[in-house]
mmCIF file of C-alpha atoms in Angstrom:
data_model
loop_
_atom_site.group_PDB
_atom_site.id
_atom_site.type_symbol
_atom_site.label_atom_id
_atom_site.label_comp_id
_atom_site.label_asym_id
_atom_site.label_seq_id
_atom_site.Cartn_x
_atom_site.Cartn_y
_atom_site.Cartn_z
ATOM 1 C CA UNK A 1 65.147 21.246 50.902
ATOM 2 C CA UNK A 2 66.301 18.879 53.664
ATOM 3 C CA UNK A 3 65.800 15.156 53.207
ATOM 4 C CA UNK A 4 65.471 12.769 56.139
ATOM 5 C CA UNK A 5 68.025 9.963 56.148
ATOM 6 C CA UNK A 6 67.015 6.395 56.969
ATOM 7 C CA UNK A 7 68.747 6.784 60.343
ATOM 8 C CA UNK A 8 66.755 9.967 61.128
ATOM 9 C CA UNK A 9 63.510 8.233 60.192
ATOM 10 C CA UNK A 10 64.312 5.268 62.435
ATOM 11 C CA UNK A 11 65.123 7.566 65.363
ATOM 12 C CA UNK A 12 61.917 9.586 64.925
ATOM 13 C CA UNK A 13 59.867 6.407 64.548
ATOM 14 C CA UNK A 14 61.373 4.971 67.728
ATOM 15 C CA UNK A 15 60.690 8.190 69.669
ATOM 16 C CA UNK A 16 57.088 8.171 68.434
ATOM 17 C CA UNK A 17 56.623 4.545 69.523
ATOM 18 C CA UNK A 18 58.091 5.236 72.971
ATOM 19 C CA UNK A 19 55.863 8.300 73.460
ATOM 20 C CA UNK A 20 52.817 6.395 72.217
ATOM 21 C CA UNK A 21 53.420 3.483 74.579
ATOM 22 C CA UNK A 22 54.028 5.837 77.496
ATOM 23 C CA UNK A 23 50.831 7.764 76.800
ATOM 24 C CA UNK A 24 48.891 4.522 76.347
ATOM 25 C CA UNK A 25 49.941 3.375 79.812
ATOM 26 C CA UNK A 26 48.647 6.610 81.336
ATOM 27 C CA UNK A 27 45.517 7.178 79.245
ATOM 28 C CA UNK A 28 44.247 3.591 79.421
ATOM 29 C CA UNK A 29 45.043 3.195 83.109
ATOM 30 C CA UNK A 30 42.062 2.640 85.365
ATOM 31 C CA UNK A 31 40.803 3.928 88.677
ATOM 32 C CA UNK A 32 43.427 2.674 91.120
ATOM 33 C CA UNK A 33 47.038 1.572 91.255
ATOM 34 C CA UNK A 34 46.588 -2.176 90.681
ATOM 35 C CA UNK A 35 43.533 -2.114 88.421
ATOM 36 C CA UNK A 36 43.613 -3.597 84.920
ATOM 37 C CA UNK A 37 45.870 -1.574 82.550
ATOM 38 C CA UNK A 38 47.546 0.332 85.385
ATOM 39 C CA UNK A 39 51.343 0.441 85.413
ATOM 40 C CA UNK A 40 53.922 0.577 88.187
ATOM 41 C CA UNK A 41 57.442 1.834 87.519
ATOM 42 C CA UNK A 42 59.834 1.301 90.402
ATOM 43 C CA UNK A 43 63.499 1.565 91.157
ATOM 44 C CA UNK A 44 66.040 1.179 93.896
ATOM 45 C CA UNK A 45 69.746 1.772 94.158
ATOM 46 C CA UNK A 46 72.631 1.753 96.569
ATOM 47 C CA UNK A 47 76.131 3.165 96.910
ATOM 48 C CA UNK A 48 78.395 1.431 99.393
ATOM 49 C CA UNK A 49 81.983 2.187 100.382
ATOM 50 C CA UNK A 50 83.808 -0.348 102.544
ATOM 51 C CA UNK A 51 87.025 0.514 104.351
ATOM 52 C CA UNK A 52 89.092 -0.168 107.424
ATOM 53 C CA UNK A 53 91.174 -3.215 108.256
ATOM 54 C CA UNK A 54 88.277 -5.531 107.498
ATOM 55 C CA UNK A 55 87.703 -4.401 103.889
ATOM 56 C CA UNK A 56 90.806 -2.559 102.604
ATOM 57 C CA UNK A 57 93.131 -4.409 100.239
ATOM 58 C CA UNK A 58 96.883 -4.697 100.834
ATOM 59 C CA UNK A 59 97.407 -1.224 99.302
ATOM 60 C CA UNK A 60 94.821 0.388 101.586
ATOM 61 C CA UNK A 61 92.159 0.835 98.900
ATOM 62 C CA UNK A 62 88.509 0.932 99.913
ATOM 63 C CA UNK A 63 85.903 -1.135 98.086
ATOM 64 C CA UNK A 64 83.117 0.736 96.285
ATOM 65 C CA UNK A 65 79.908 -0.982 95.169
ATOM 66 C CA UNK A 66 77.072 0.608 93.159
ATOM 67 C CA UNK A 67 73.802 -1.157 92.303
ATOM 68 C CA UNK A 68 70.735 0.030 90.356
ATOM 69 C CA UNK A 69 67.543 -2.009 89.831
ATOM 70 C CA UNK A 70 64.702 -0.391 87.817
ATOM 71 C CA UNK A 71 61.538 -2.355 86.914
ATOM 72 C CA UNK A 72 58.286 -1.751 85.034
ATOM 73 C CA UNK A 73 55.123 -3.823 85.552
ATOM 74 C CA UNK A 74 51.815 -3.596 83.679
ATOM 75 C CA UNK A 75 48.562 -5.059 85.001
ATOM 76 C CA UNK A 76 46.857 -7.279 82.412
ATOM 77 C CA UNK A 77 44.022 -7.989 84.864
ATOM 78 C CA UNK A 78 43.178 -6.639 88.296
ATOM 79 C CA UNK A 79 46.017 -7.424 90.714
ATOM 80 C CA UNK A 80 48.046 -9.550 88.225
ATOM 81 C CA UNK A 81 50.972 -8.029 86.347
ATOM 82 C CA UNK A 82 53.647 -8.889 83.834
ATOM 83 C CA UNK A 83 56.768 -6.829 83.370
ATOM 84 C CA UNK A 84 60.506 -6.746 83.256
ATOM 85 C CA UNK A 85 63.508 -5.555 85.164
ATOM 86 C CA UNK A 86 67.112 -4.508 84.859
ATOM 87 C CA UNK A 87 69.915 -5.031 87.366
ATOM 88 C CA UNK A 88 73.263 -3.241 87.158
ATOM 89 C CA UNK A 89 76.107 -3.731 89.619
ATOM 90 C CA UNK A 90 79.591 -2.190 89.559
ATOM 91 C CA UNK A 91 82.375 -2.877 92.067
ATOM 92 C CA UNK A 92 85.922 -1.534 92.243
ATOM 93 C CA UNK A 93 88.882 -1.738 94.600
ATOM 94 C CA UNK A 94 92.376 -0.792 93.543
ATOM 95 C CA UNK A 95 93.262 -2.735 90.376
ATOM 96 C CA UNK A 96 90.211 -4.952 90.781
ATOM 97 C CA UNK A 97 86.911 -4.132 89.095
ATOM 98 C CA UNK A 98 83.768 -6.006 88.173
ATOM 99 C CA UNK A 99 80.516 -5.169 86.469
ATOM 100 C CA UNK A 100 77.357 -7.185 85.965
ATOM 101 C CA UNK A 101 74.137 -6.582 84.099
ATOM 102 C CA UNK A 102 70.977 -8.657 84.158
ATOM 103 C CA UNK A 103 67.734 -8.195 82.249
ATOM 104 C CA UNK A 104 64.595 -10.275 81.943
ATOM 105 C CA UNK A 105 60.844 -10.749 82.449
ATOM 106 C CA UNK A 106 58.788 -11.186 85.589
ATOM 107 C CA UNK A 107 55.215 -11.875 86.671
ATOM 108 C CA UNK A 108 53.486 -11.165 89.950
ATOM 109 C CA UNK A 109 50.356 -10.646 91.989
ATOM 110 C CA UNK A 110 49.499 -7.688 94.223
ATOM 111 C CA UNK A 111 46.960 -8.073 97.025
ATOM 112 C CA UNK A 112 44.691 -5.068 97.500
ATOM 113 C CA UNK A 113 41.610 -3.074 96.546
ATOM 114 C CA UNK A 114 40.900 0.549 95.468
ATOM 115 C CA UNK A 115 41.291 2.034 98.966
ATOM 116 C CA UNK A 116 44.030 -0.215 100.371
ATOM 117 C CA UNK A 117 46.718 1.614 102.344
ATOM 118 C CA UNK A 118 49.223 -1.209 101.830
ATOM 119 C CA UNK A 119 49.704 -3.446 98.784
ATOM 120 C CA UNK A 120 51.518 -6.718 99.539
ATOM 121 C CA UNK A 121 52.903 -8.530 96.499
ATOM 122 C CA UNK A 122 54.618 -11.682 95.269
ATOM 123 C CA UNK A 123 56.672 -11.987 92.087
ATOM 124 C CA UNK A 124 58.695 -14.476 90.088
ATOM 125 C CA UNK A 125 61.346 -13.442 87.596
ATOM 126 C CA UNK A 126 64.385 -14.480 85.633
ATOM 127 C CA UNK A 127 67.341 -12.320 84.646
ATOM 128 C CA UNK A 128 69.848 -13.213 81.965
ATOM 129 C CA UNK A 129 73.249 -12.167 83.282
ATOM 130 C CA UNK A 130 76.626 -11.106 81.952
ATOM 131 C CA UNK A 131 79.513 -10.403 84.301
ATOM 132 C CA UNK A 132 83.064 -9.156 83.709
ATOM 133 C CA UNK A 133 85.814 -9.363 86.329
ATOM 134 C CA UNK A 134 89.180 -7.637 85.882
ATOM 135 C CA UNK A 135 92.078 -8.116 88.307
ATOM 136 C CA UNK A 136 94.419 -5.829 86.400
ATOM 137 C CA UNK A 137 97.214 -6.742 83.994
ATOM 138 C CA UNK A 138 95.877 -9.597 81.829
ATOM 139 C CA UNK A 139 93.723 -11.299 84.458
ATOM 140 C CA UNK A 140 90.145 -10.837 83.330
ATOM 141 C CA UNK A 141 87.189 -13.214 83.282
ATOM 142 C CA UNK A 142 83.767 -13.230 81.650
ATOM 143 C CA UNK A 143 80.693 -15.060 82.901
ATOM 144 C CA UNK A 144 77.142 -15.452 81.646
ATOM 145 C CA UNK A 145 74.079 -17.223 82.968
ATOM 146 C CA UNK A 146 70.796 -16.726 84.752
ATOM 147 C CA UNK A 147 69.307 -15.508 88.014
ATOM 148 C CA UNK A 148 65.898 -16.903 88.999
ATOM 149 C CA UNK A 149 64.288 -14.818 91.734
ATOM 150 C CA UNK A 150 61.328 -15.194 94.077
ATOM 151 C CA UNK A 151 60.265 -11.855 95.549
ATOM 152 C CA UNK A 152 57.862 -10.637 98.196
ATOM 153 C CA UNK A 153 57.147 -7.254 99.710
ATOM 154 C CA UNK A 154 54.714 -4.395 100.114
ATOM 155 C CA UNK A 155 54.011 -1.072 98.376
ATOM 156 C CA UNK A 156 52.910 1.811 100.609
ATOM 157 C CA UNK A 157 51.204 4.609 98.601
ATOM 158 C CA UNK A 158 52.309 7.953 100.090
ATOM 159 C CA UNK A 159 50.750 10.140 97.369
ATOM 160 C CA UNK A 160 48.216 9.428 94.643
ATOM 161 C CA UNK A 161 50.887 8.405 92.149
ATOM 162 C CA UNK A 162 53.924 7.789 94.382
ATOM 163 C CA UNK A 163 54.669 4.933 96.732
ATOM 164 C CA UNK A 164 57.455 3.403 98.764
ATOM 165 C CA UNK A 165 58.174 -0.282 98.396
ATOM 166 C CA UNK A 166 59.924 -2.740 100.675
ATOM 167 C CA UNK A 167 61.031 -5.989 99.069
ATOM 168 C CA UNK A 168 62.799 -9.181 99.980
ATOM 169 C CA UNK A 169 64.005 -11.767 97.509
ATOM 170 C CA UNK A 170 65.621 -15.153 97.154
ATOM 171 C CA UNK A 171 67.906 -15.480 94.122
ATOM 172 C CA UNK A 172 69.277 -18.651 92.541
ATOM 173 C CA UNK A 173 72.215 -17.790 90.285
ATOM 174 C CA UNK A 174 73.975 -20.043 87.788
ATOM 175 C CA UNK A 175 76.917 -18.584 85.846
ATOM 176 C CA UNK A 176 79.295 -20.149 83.344
ATOM 177 C CA UNK A 177 82.912 -19.139 82.692
ATOM 178 C CA UNK A 178 83.277 -18.127 79.041
ATOM 179 C CA UNK A 179 86.845 -19.450 78.757
ATOM 180 C CA UNK A 180 86.517 -22.964 80.170
ATOM 181 C CA UNK A 181 82.753 -23.628 80.495
ATOM 182 C CA UNK A 182 83.040 -24.163 84.256
ATOM 183 C CA UNK A 183 79.717 -23.486 85.996
ATOM 184 C CA UNK A 184 79.227 -21.750 89.321
ATOM 185 C CA UNK A 185 75.980 -21.551 91.281
ATOM 186 C CA UNK A 186 74.949 -19.702 94.408
ATOM 187 C CA UNK A 187 72.048 -18.322 96.396
ATOM 188 C CA UNK A 188 71.408 -14.747 97.551
ATOM 189 C CA UNK A 189 68.910 -13.428 100.091
ATOM 190 C CA UNK A 190 68.218 -9.709 99.582
ATOM 191 C CA UNK A 191 66.237 -6.940 101.280
ATOM 192 C CA UNK A 192 65.665 -3.521 99.725
ATOM 193 C CA UNK A 193 63.654 -0.306 99.726
ATOM 194 C CA UNK A 194 62.783 1.960 96.811
ATOM 195 C CA UNK A 195 60.338 4.360 95.152
ATOM 196 C CA UNK A 196 57.426 3.377 92.903
ATOM 197 C CA UNK A 197 55.513 5.460 90.368
ATOM 198 C CA UNK A 198 51.834 4.465 90.235
ATOM 199 C CA UNK A 199 50.434 5.223 86.770
ATOM 200 C CA UNK A 200 46.643 5.178 86.625
ATOM 201 C CA UNK A 201 43.853 7.627 85.840
ATOM 202 C CA UNK A 202 42.774 8.912 89.257
ATOM 203 C CA UNK A 203 40.231 11.340 87.752
ATOM 204 C CA UNK A 204 37.763 8.686 86.634
#
């Protein structure tokens, strides 16, 4: 007779919790995309290769940059959501490489009604960041800090449960060098496009 180990029990319990939460989002969702208890899962990504005299390093290597930004938002009342997001960025060029990951909560408000063909939104979020930079040999640096973002955009439903979103954002970053505690701050203005999954019970 097989006996479940503590590790197996933890894994099965975690899978059950994930499935239960996922089903709860769908079953308890209401009549339209931004109604109370509806959920929006969205994501965007980019792959960029930069070459030529302007971007190649001294050895002729191109720069490659990959970014992925998934988010999930749950409406606690009509139009108002709370959620969280993840940002992953990887860059490489010759011996140089860097990677950054940010994760954190966000809140926002979506303007619209049951039959709206466009859903403008505003959001405010914070991401806690870690960044590693490696120049090859023994030259590597580690940074950590925060990214406070103000976002705005619009979701365009193209199917009952699928939409396109266009978003702009203003980011205020503050990172600290792990080795010497030096702080660096900067601002970023971003524009992006992605796909959104609209989870609600359209059969009610």
